[in-house]
């Protein structure tokens, strides 16, 4: 049996590889170290001296070292099994498909976008030609919105076992084992596509189906169950159950549900801007040093401040990252961020957002459940116009935003389609910009250099979470009206992020099996 021990090392200790020495000197004279495994690694940069905390499993001579995790076993399925149509191949859809196979059901995955490699060409076309393919972009395509992301894998989900199982599955399909021990694991945009491709190949090898370039365009139901769905290529598809995992940007799906009298509800979400700083500024501030010492990763931040009872907060911070153009339609600008696995880009970016609910939605009430979609769209379209009706985004120096004046010159940025000077105060609803100003002023006091000439804002950040909830039964997880429809993960309002979406995909697959077995 391994002995679990905890150690705290300084950066110098880490550079000189002192963990093993520390472990050995913690053993008694008759204990001989055979090997050790890092179970948890975290950085404590709160004080002047940065500490690296380790929790390790120590194996003594004569002990067998178990594998770091148990690989999931899957058995073949075929068309004689229960059939589950999964709409959307994001993390939720892919993990739901794996779970279906594990449980002996045949998944049929329908994805409007392209496979993960072909999808890249459409991203380049957004950057270079300012052309947005409405079916293949940063949000749509194999792997979903999380594919070209930082691949941060932390979640507020408290179900540790479930989180661990998702991380282990990612390792099984090619992610580094380090994600199992890092306190803030992330994969990186360069590594995610390979992992997603392996998951898809496995689903197909095991008898599942995956259909790319295929959009669900209609739902046929009788008020109690879905009878079939219509695909963009004209095919009608029927199944025992349907998992709707189409993400927070599939506005046509929200519209379709509304048009077909399938209950959906307005859901609060958050909007704001993306703030960008030189990574060196964030490193200096967070690590209290002039230059980041070698073993430390690019520093991140997490900021929050209450302005008039409303929390202004940082969202999806990408150290050493790039601001991505995440529009899903032609006449809109949407920003988000990604990082390569090494997080070695010279910029750090983060969404800075404010929650919005019915109380600020007055002009949009006429849209009912779709009010949030129209609110987002109005901001995104105004920013598109301000950017010259291209994918160039409106931008402003942070100091100018606080003084409400258009910048005369802009900082360099990682946002590849380009930026255009604008006063973002006039592009965002007054309520949002005033709260953001209050938040930024406070952040400037909390973090050295945060409000400085080096800081720039790029707008807008609107797709933080779904503006719609698709209500489902709390235990059965099926839609409150249609008993074989399973609203799933982020688009339905039950997840926020890669890991929680994957967990929800698995939960829904398990709920389906339970229902079909009754
Ligand atoms: C640039 C970027 C960076 C991000 N960074 C991170 C991060 O670091 N960490 C993190 O945890 N989260 C991150 N996120 C958020 C994360 O990607 C999402 O929370 C997650 O992908 C949601 O998973 P999902 O499966 O619910 O939906 P999605 O990933 O949105 O997948 C939905 C899928 O459904 C498909 N679809 C939509 N409509 C239809 C239709 N009608 N027919 C067929 N298919 C359809 C879409 O093409 C898409 O592939 C990021 C998002 C973006 C855009």
Coordinates of C-alpha atoms in Angstrom, one line a residue, residues 158-332:
X158 CA -18.5 19.1 -6.8
X159 CA -18.8 15.5 -7.9
X160 CA -15.1 14.6 -7.7
X161 CA -15.6 11.0 -8.9
X162 CA -17.3 12.2 -12.0
X163 CA -14.6 14.8 -12.7
X164 CA -11.8 12.3 -12.2
X165 CA -13.6 9.8 -14.6
X166 CA -13.8 12.5 -17.4
X167 CA -10.1 13.4 -16.9
X168 CA -9.1 9.7 -17.0
X169 CA -11.1 9.2 -20.2
X170 CA -9.2 12.2 -21.8
X171 CA -5.9 10.6 -20.8
X172 CA -7.1 7.2 -22.2
X173 CA -7.6 9.0 -25.5
X174 CA -4.3 10.9 -25.6
X175 CA -4.2 13.7 -23.0
X176 CA -1.1 14.0 -20.8
X177 CA -1.3 12.2 -17.4
X178 CA -0.4 15.5 -15.8
X179 CA -4.0 16.6 -16.0
X180 CA -4.8 14.0 -13.3
X181 CA -2.6 15.7 -10.8
X182 CA -2.5 19.4 -11.7
X183 CA -4.6 21.6 -9.5
X184 CA -5.6 23.6 -12.7
X185 CA -5.3 21.2 -15.5
X186 CA -5.5 22.3 -19.1
X187 CA -4.9 20.6 -22.5
X188 CA -4.3 23.3 -25.1
X189 CA -5.7 23.9 -28.6
X190 CA -2.8 22.1 -30.3
X191 CA -3.6 18.8 -28.4
X192 CA -7.4 18.8 -28.2
X193 CA -8.1 17.9 -31.9
X194 CA -6.0 14.6 -31.7
X195 CA -7.9 13.5 -28.6
X196 CA -11.3 14.3 -30.1
X197 CA -10.3 12.4 -33.3
X198 CA -9.4 9.3 -31.2
X199 CA -12.7 9.4 -29.3
X200 CA -14.6 9.6 -32.6
X201 CA -12.6 6.8 -34.2
X202 CA -13.3 4.6 -31.2
X203 CA -17.0 5.3 -31.3
X204 CA -17.1 4.3 -35.0
X205 CA -14.9 1.2 -34.4
X206 CA -17.3 0.0 -31.7
X207 CA -20.4 0.3 -33.9
X208 CA -21.6 3.8 -33.2
X209 CA -22.3 6.2 -36.1
X210 CA -21.0 9.8 -36.6
X211 CA -22.4 12.0 -39.3
X212 CA -20.6 15.3 -40.1
X213 CA -22.0 18.2 -42.2
X214 CA -25.4 17.1 -41.1
X215 CA -27.7 19.6 -39.3
X216 CA -30.9 18.8 -37.5
X217 CA -33.5 21.1 -39.1
X218 CA -36.8 19.9 -37.7
X219 CA -38.4 17.9 -34.9
X220 CA -41.5 15.9 -35.4
X221 CA -43.4 15.2 -32.2
X222 CA -46.9 14.5 -30.9
X223 CA -46.7 16.5 -27.7
X224 CA -45.6 13.4 -25.7
X225 CA -42.7 11.9 -27.6
X226 CA -40.4 12.8 -30.5
X227 CA -41.3 10.6 -33.5
X228 CA -38.4 11.6 -35.7
X229 CA -36.0 14.4 -36.6
X230 CA -35.4 15.9 -40.1
X231 CA -31.8 16.3 -41.2
X232 CA -30.4 18.9 -43.6
X233 CA -29.8 16.3 -46.2
X234 CA -33.5 15.4 -46.3
X235 CA -33.3 12.2 -44.2
X236 CA -35.7 11.5 -41.4
X237 CA -34.1 9.7 -38.5
X238 CA -36.0 7.9 -35.7
X239 CA -34.6 6.4 -32.5
X240 CA -35.7 5.3 -29.0
X241 CA -34.3 8.5 -27.4
X242 CA -32.8 11.8 -28.5
X243 CA -30.1 13.7 -26.7
X244 CA -30.0 17.4 -27.6
X245 CA -26.5 18.6 -27.0
X246 CA -26.2 21.5 -29.4
X247 CA -24.4 24.0 -27.3
X248 CA -25.1 27.6 -26.3
X249 CA -24.7 29.1 -29.8
X250 CA -27.2 27.0 -31.8
X251 CA -29.8 29.8 -32.0
X252 CA -31.6 28.1 -34.9
X253 CA -32.2 25.1 -32.5
X254 CA -33.7 27.4 -29.8
X255 CA -35.9 29.0 -32.5
X256 CA -36.9 25.6 -33.8
X257 CA -38.0 24.4 -30.3
X258 CA -39.9 27.6 -29.8
X259 CA -41.6 27.3 -33.2
X260 CA -42.5 23.7 -32.6
X261 CA -44.1 24.5 -29.2
X262 CA -41.4 22.6 -27.3
X263 CA -41.1 24.4 -23.9
X264 CA -37.9 26.6 -23.5
X265 CA -37.3 29.3 -20.9
X266 CA -35.2 32.5 -20.7
X267 CA -32.0 32.0 -18.7
X268 CA -29.8 34.7 -17.2
X269 CA -26.3 34.8 -18.6
X270 CA -23.4 37.3 -18.6
X271 CA -22.0 39.8 -21.1
X272 CA -18.9 42.1 -21.3
X273 CA -15.6 42.4 -23.0
X274 CA -12.3 40.6 -23.4
X275 CA -9.4 42.3 -21.6
X276 CA -5.9 41.7 -22.9
X277 CA -2.6 42.4 -21.2
X278 CA 1.0 41.5 -21.9
X279 CA 1.6 38.1 -20.2
X280 CA 4.7 39.5 -18.6
X281 CA 2.6 42.1 -16.8
X282 CA 0.4 39.3 -15.4
X283 CA 3.4 37.2 -14.4
X284 CA 5.1 40.2 -12.7
X285 CA 2.0 41.0 -10.7
X286 CA 1.0 37.4 -9.7
X287 CA 4.5 36.1 -9.1
X288 CA 5.9 39.3 -7.5
X289 CA 9.0 39.3 -9.6
X290 CA 10.5 41.0 -12.6
X291 CA 10.6 38.0 -14.8
X292 CA 8.8 34.6 -14.5
X293 CA 11.1 32.0 -13.1
X294 CA 11.5 29.0 -15.5
X295 CA 9.5 26.2 -13.9
X296 CA 6.4 28.4 -13.3
X297 CA 3.6 28.4 -15.9
X298 CA 2.3 31.6 -17.4
X299 CA 0.4 33.2 -14.6
X300 CA -3.4 33.5 -14.5
X301 CA -5.8 35.6 -12.5
X302 CA -9.3 35.4 -11.2
X303 CA -11.0 38.7 -10.3
X304 CA -14.4 39.6 -9.0
X305 CA -15.8 42.8 -7.5
X306 CA -19.3 43.7 -6.5
X307 CA -20.6 46.9 -8.2
X308 CA -24.0 48.0 -6.8
X309 CA -24.8 44.5 -5.7
X310 CA -23.8 42.9 -9.0
X311 CA -20.7 40.8 -9.4
X312 CA -18.3 41.9 -12.2
X313 CA -15.9 38.9 -12.8
X314 CA -13.2 37.5 -14.9
X315 CA -14.3 34.5 -17.1
X316 CA -12.3 31.9 -19.1
X317 CA -8.9 33.5 -18.5
X318 CA -6.4 32.4 -21.0
X319 CA -2.7 32.8 -20.0
X320 CA -0.3 32.9 -22.9
X321 CA -3.3 32.9 -25.2
X322 CA -5.1 34.3 -28.2
X323 CA -8.4 36.1 -28.5
X324 CA -10.6 34.1 -30.9
X325 CA -13.2 35.3 -33.3
X326 CA -16.2 33.1 -32.3
X327 CA -19.1 34.4 -34.4
X328 CA -21.5 31.8 -35.7
X329 CA -23.2 34.0 -38.2
X330 CA -21.9 36.6 -40.7
X331 CA -23.1 39.9 -39.3
X332 CA -21.8 39.6 -35.7

